[in-house]
CSV table of C-alpha atoms and ligand atoms in Angstrom, one decimal:
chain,number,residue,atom,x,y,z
E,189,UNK,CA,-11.5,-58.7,53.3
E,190,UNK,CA,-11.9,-55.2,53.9
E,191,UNK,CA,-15.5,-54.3,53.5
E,192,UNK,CA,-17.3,-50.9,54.0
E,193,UNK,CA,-21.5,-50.4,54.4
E,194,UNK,CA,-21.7,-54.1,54.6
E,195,UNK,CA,-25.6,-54.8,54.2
E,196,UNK,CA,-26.5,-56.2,57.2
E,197,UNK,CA,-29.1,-59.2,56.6
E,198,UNK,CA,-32.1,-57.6,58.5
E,199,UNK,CA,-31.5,-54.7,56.4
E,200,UNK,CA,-33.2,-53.8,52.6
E,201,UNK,CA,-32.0,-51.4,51.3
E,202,UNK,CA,-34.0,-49.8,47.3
E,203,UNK,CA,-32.3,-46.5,46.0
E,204,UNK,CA,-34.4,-45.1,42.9
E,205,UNK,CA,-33.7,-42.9,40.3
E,206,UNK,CA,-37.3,-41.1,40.0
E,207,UNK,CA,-37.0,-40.5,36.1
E,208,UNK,CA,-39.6,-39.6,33.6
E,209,UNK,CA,-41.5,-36.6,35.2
E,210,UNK,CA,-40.7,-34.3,32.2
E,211,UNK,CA,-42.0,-36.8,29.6
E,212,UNK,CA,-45.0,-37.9,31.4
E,213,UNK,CA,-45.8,-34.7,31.8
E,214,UNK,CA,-45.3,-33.7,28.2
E,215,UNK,CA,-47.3,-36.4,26.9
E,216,UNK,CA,-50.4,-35.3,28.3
E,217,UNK,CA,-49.6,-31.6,27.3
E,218,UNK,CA,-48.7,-30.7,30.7
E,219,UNK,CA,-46.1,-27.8,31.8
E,220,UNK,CA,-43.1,-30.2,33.1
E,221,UNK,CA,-43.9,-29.1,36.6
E,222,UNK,CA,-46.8,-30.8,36.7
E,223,UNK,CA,-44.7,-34.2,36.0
E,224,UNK,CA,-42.4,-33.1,39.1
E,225,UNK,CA,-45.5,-32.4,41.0
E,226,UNK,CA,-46.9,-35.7,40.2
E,227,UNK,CA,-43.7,-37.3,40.8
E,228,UNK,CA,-44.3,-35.8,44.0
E,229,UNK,CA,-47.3,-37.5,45.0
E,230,UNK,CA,-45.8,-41.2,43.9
E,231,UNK,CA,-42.9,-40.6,46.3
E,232,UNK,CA,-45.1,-39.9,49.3
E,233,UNK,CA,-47.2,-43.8,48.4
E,234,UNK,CA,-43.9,-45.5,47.8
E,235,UNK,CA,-42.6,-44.0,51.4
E,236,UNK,CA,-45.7,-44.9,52.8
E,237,UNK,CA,-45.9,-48.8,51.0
E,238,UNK,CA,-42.4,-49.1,51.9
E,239,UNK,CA,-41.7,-50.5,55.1
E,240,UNK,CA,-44.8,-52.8,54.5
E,241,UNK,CA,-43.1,-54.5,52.0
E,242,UNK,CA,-40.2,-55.1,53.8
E,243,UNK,CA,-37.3,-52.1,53.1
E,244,UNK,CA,-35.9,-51.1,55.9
E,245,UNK,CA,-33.8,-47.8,53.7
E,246,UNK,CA,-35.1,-46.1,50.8
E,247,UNK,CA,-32.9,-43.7,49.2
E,248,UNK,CA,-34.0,-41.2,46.4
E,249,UNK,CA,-32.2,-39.1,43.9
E,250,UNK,CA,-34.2,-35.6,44.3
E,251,UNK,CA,-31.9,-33.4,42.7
E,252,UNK,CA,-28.6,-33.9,41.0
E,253,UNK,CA,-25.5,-32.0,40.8
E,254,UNK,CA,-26.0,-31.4,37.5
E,255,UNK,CA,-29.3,-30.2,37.2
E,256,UNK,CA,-28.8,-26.5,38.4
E,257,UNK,CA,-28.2,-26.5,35.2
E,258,UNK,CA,-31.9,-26.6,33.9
E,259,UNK,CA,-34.5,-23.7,33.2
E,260,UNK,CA,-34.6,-21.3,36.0
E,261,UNK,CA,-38.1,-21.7,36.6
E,262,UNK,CA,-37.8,-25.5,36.6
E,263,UNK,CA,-35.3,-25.0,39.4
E,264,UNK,CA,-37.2,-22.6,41.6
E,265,UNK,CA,-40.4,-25.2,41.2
E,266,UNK,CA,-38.5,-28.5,42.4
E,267,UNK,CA,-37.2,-26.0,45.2
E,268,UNK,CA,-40.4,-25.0,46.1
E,269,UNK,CA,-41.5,-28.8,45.6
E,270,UNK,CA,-38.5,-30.3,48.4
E,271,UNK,CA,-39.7,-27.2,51.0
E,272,UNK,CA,-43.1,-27.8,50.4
E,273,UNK,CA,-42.6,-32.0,50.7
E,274,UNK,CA,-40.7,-30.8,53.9
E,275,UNK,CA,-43.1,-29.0,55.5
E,276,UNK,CA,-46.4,-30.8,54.9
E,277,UNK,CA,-44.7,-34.6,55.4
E,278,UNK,CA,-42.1,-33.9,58.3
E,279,UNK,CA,-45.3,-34.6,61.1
E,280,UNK,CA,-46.2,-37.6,59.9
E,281,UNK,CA,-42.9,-39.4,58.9
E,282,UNK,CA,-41.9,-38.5,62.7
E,283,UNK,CA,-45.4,-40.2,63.7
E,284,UNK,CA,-44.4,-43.3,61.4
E,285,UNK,CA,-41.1,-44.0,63.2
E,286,UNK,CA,-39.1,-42.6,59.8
E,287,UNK,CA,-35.7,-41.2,60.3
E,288,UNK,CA,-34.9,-38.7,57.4
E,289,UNK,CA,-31.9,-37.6,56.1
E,290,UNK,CA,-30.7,-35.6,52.8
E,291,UNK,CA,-27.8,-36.6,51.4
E,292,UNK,CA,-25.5,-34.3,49.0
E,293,UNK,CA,-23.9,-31.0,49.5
E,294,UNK,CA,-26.8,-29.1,51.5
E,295,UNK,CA,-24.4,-25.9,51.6
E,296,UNK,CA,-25.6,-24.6,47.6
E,297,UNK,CA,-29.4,-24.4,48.9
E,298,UNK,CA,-31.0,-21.6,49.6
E,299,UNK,CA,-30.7,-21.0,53.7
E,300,UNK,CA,-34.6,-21.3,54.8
E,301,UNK,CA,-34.5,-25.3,52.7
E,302,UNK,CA,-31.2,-25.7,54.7
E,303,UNK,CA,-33.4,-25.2,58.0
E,304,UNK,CA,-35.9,-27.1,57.1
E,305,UNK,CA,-33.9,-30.3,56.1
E,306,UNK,CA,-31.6,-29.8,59.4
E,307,UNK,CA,-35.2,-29.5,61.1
E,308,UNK,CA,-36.5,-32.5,59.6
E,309,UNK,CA,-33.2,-34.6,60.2
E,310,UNK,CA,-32.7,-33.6,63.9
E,311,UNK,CA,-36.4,-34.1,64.8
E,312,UNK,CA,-36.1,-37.7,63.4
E,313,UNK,CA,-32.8,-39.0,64.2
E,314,UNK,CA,-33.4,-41.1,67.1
E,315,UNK,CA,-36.4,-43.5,64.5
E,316,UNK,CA,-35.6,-46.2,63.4
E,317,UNK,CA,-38.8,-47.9,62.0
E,318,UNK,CA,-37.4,-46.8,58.4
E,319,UNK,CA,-35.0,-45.2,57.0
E,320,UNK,CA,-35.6,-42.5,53.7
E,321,UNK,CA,-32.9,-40.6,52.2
E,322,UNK,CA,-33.3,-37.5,49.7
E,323,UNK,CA,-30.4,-37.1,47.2
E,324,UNK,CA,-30.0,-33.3,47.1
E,325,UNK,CA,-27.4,-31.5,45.1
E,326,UNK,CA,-25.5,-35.1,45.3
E,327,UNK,CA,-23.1,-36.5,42.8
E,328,UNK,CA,-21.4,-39.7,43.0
E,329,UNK,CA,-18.1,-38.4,41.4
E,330,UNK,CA,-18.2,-35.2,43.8
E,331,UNK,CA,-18.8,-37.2,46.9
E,332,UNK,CA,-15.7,-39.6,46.4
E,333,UNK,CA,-13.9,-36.6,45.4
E,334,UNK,CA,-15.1,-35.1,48.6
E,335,UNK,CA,-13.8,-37.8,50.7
E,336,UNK,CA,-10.9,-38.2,48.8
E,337,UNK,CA,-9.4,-34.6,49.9
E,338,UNK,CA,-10.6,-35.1,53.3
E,339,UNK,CA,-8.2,-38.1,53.6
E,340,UNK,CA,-5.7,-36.7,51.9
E,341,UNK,CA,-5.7,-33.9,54.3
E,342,UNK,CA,-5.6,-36.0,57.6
E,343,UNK,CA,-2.7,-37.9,55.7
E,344,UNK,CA,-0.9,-34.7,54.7
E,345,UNK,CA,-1.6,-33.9,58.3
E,346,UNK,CA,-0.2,-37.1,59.6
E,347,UNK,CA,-3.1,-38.1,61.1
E,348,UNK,CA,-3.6,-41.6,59.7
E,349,UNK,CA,-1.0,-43.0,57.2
E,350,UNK,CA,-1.7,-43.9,53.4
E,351,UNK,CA,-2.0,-47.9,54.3
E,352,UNK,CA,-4.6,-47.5,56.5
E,353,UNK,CA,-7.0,-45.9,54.4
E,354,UNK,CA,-9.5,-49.1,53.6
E,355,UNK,CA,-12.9,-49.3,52.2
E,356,UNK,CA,-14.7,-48.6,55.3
E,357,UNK,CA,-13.0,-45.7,56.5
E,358,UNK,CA,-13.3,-44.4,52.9
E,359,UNK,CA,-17.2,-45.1,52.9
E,360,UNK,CA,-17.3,-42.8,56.8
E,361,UNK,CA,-16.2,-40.0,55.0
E,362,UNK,CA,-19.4,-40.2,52.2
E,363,UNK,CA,-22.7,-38.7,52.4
E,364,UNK,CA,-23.7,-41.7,52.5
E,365,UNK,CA,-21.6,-42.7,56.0
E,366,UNK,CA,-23.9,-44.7,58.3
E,367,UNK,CA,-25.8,-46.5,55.8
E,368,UNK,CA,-26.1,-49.6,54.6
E,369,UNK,CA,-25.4,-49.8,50.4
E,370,UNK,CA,-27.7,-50.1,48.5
E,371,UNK,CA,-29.3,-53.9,47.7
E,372,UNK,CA,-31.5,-53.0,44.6
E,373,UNK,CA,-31.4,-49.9,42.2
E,374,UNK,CA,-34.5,-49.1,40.3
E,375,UNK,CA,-34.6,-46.1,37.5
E,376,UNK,CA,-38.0,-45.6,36.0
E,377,UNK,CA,-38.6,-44.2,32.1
E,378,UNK,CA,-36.9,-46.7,30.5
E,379,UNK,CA,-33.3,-45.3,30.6
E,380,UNK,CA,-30.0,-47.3,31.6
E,381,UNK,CA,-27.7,-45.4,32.9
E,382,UNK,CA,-26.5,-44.3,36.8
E,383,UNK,CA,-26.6,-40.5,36.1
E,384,UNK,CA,-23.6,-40.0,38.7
E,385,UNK,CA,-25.9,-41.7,41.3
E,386,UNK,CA,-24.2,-43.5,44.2
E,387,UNK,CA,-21.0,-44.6,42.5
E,388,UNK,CA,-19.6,-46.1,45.2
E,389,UNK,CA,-22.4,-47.2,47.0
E,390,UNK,CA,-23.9,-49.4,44.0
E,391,UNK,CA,-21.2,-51.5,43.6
E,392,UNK,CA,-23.2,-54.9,44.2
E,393,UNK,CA,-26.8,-53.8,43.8
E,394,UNK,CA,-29.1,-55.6,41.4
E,395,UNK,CA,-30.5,-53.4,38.5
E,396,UNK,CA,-34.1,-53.1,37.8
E,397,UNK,CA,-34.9,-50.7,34.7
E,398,UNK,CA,-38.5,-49.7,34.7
E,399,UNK,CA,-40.5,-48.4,31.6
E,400,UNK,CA,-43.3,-46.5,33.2
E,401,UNK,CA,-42.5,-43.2,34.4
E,402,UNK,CA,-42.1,-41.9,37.8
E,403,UNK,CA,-45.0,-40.7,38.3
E,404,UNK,CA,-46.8,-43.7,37.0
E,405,UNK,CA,-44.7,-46.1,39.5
E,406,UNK,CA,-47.0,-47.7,42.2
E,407,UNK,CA,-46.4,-50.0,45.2
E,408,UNK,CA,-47.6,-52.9,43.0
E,409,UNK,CA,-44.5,-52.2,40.9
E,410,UNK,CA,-41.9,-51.9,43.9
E,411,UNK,CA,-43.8,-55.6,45.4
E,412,UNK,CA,-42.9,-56.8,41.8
E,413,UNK,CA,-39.7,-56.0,41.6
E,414,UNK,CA,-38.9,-57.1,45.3
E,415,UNK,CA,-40.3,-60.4,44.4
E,416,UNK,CA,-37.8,-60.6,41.2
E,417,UNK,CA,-35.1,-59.6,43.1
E,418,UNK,CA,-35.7,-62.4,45.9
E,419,UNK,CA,-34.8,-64.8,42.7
E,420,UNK,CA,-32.3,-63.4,41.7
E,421,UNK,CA,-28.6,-64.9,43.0
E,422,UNK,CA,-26.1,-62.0,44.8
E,423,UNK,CA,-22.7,-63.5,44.6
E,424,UNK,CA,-21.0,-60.3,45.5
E,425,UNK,CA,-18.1,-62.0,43.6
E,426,UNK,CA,-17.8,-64.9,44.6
E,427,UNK,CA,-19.4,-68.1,43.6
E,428,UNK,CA,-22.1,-70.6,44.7
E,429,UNK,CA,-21.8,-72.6,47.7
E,430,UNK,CA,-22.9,-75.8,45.9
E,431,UNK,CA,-20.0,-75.2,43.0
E,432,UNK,CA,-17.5,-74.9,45.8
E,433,UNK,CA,-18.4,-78.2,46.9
E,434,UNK,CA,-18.5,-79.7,43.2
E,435,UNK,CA,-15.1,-79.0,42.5
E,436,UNK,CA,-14.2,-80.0,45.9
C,258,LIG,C1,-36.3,-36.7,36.6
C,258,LIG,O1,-37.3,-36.5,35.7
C,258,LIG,C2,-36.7,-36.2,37.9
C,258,LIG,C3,-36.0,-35.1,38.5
C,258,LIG,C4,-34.8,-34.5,38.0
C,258,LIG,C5,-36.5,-34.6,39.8
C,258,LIG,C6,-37.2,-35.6,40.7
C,258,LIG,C7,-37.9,-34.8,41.7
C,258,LIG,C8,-39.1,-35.1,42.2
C,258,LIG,C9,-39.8,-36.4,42.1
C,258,LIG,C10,-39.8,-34.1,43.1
C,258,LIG,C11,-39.0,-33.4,44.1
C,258,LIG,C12,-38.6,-34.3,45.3
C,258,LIG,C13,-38.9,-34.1,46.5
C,258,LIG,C14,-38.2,-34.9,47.6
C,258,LIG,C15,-39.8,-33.0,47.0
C,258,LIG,P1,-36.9,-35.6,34.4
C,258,LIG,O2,-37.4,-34.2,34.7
C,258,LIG,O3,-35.5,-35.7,34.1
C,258,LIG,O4,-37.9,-36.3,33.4
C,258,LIG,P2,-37.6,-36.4,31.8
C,258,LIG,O5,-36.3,-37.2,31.6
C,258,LIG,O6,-38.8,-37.1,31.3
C,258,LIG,O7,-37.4,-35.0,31.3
């Protein structure tokens, strides 16, 4: 079997979709920035919490392809919000052994946040205590489309030939490349659905949809759902170990 981003056993790997900022906001008759700002704060105790409980990646979907497509001044704000995060958090993760890394097309932000998140990823690429990635500008569909043209160009090129293209040397091409996928998904605010969030990636993660909104979500949640998902049975396809032997 051909198998890319295996999840190596020592490894834990929690992605999160960090929804719900604009409602929480609203219901307490705030601007919808303040929900982002909020939201803000959560990430920072959930990074923090995190390697205490256990995950060894955390990856985080910051900003999506799609949402350029919101309010001007809602865009500048979560711009200022990722160069601000950047700025005030970079000397600390570095202190706490976390290697960071944005994944997503960097090349549509503005060039000073373009510094800052090469900055932040080559001053912490040699730690390895944890491992926290920011989903900027990312979509799922876009990334395999990325990678698809990039093989079909060494192909056209003759560089490798059609047969040889397998799930792992699909997976080097993604954002993703390097990293373990993802065991458990968790989206906050109630909604079920991926939102074009690590299509590929995904493929064998167990869901957990949350009610509270993002920036209600504590580390007591995340310990809750880690113990959930320590009972709950992977199969990755395949079937139990004791049923094999049954039928045997
Ligand atoms: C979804 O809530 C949240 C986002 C689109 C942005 C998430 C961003 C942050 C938590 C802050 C920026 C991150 C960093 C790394 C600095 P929503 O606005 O869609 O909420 P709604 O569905 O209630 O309207």
């Amino acid at each position: 079997m051909d198998v890319a981003n295996s999840n190596p056993s020592d490894s834990l790997h929690v992605a999160i979709i960090m929804d719900g900022n604009g409602r929480w906001a609203k219901s307490r008759f705030l601007p919808r920035l303040a929900g982002h700002r909020q939201g803000v704060k959560t990430l920072k105790r959930i990074v923090k919490a995190s390697p205490d409980l256990g995950i060894t990646h955390l990856t985080v979907y910051a900003f999506s392809t799609e949402n350029w497509g919101r309010p001007f001044e809602e865009v500048q704000g979560l711009m200022n919000l990722i160069r601000e995060f950047i700025k005030s958090e970079l000397a600390e993760m570095h202190q706490e052994g976390v290697c960071f890394r944005a994944i997503g097309d960097k090349s549509a932000f503005s060039e000073d946040i373009q510094e800052l998140l090469l900055h932040a990823e080559e001053t912490t690429q040699n730690n390895a205590r944890f491992h926290f990635q920011v989903a900027l500008n990312y979509g799922g569909r876009q990334d395999i489309l990325q990678a698809t043209r990039v093989l079909a160009e060494k192909a056209a090129k003759g560089e490798i030939t059609p047969d040889q293209i397998d799930q792992g040397m699909f997976a080097s091409q993604l954002t993703t490349q390097g990293l373990p996928d993802p065991d458990i998904l968790i989206r906050t605010s109630g909604e079920q659905r991926l939102s074009n969030y690590l299509l590929w990636e995904l493929s064998y993660a167990e869901f957990f949809f949350i009610d509270e909104h993002w920036p209600a979500f504590t580390p007591k949640t995340l310990a809750r759902i880690l113990e959930e998902y320590k009972s709950r049975d992977r199969r990755f396809g395949e079937i139990q170990e004791e049923t094999v032997e049954a039928q045997a």
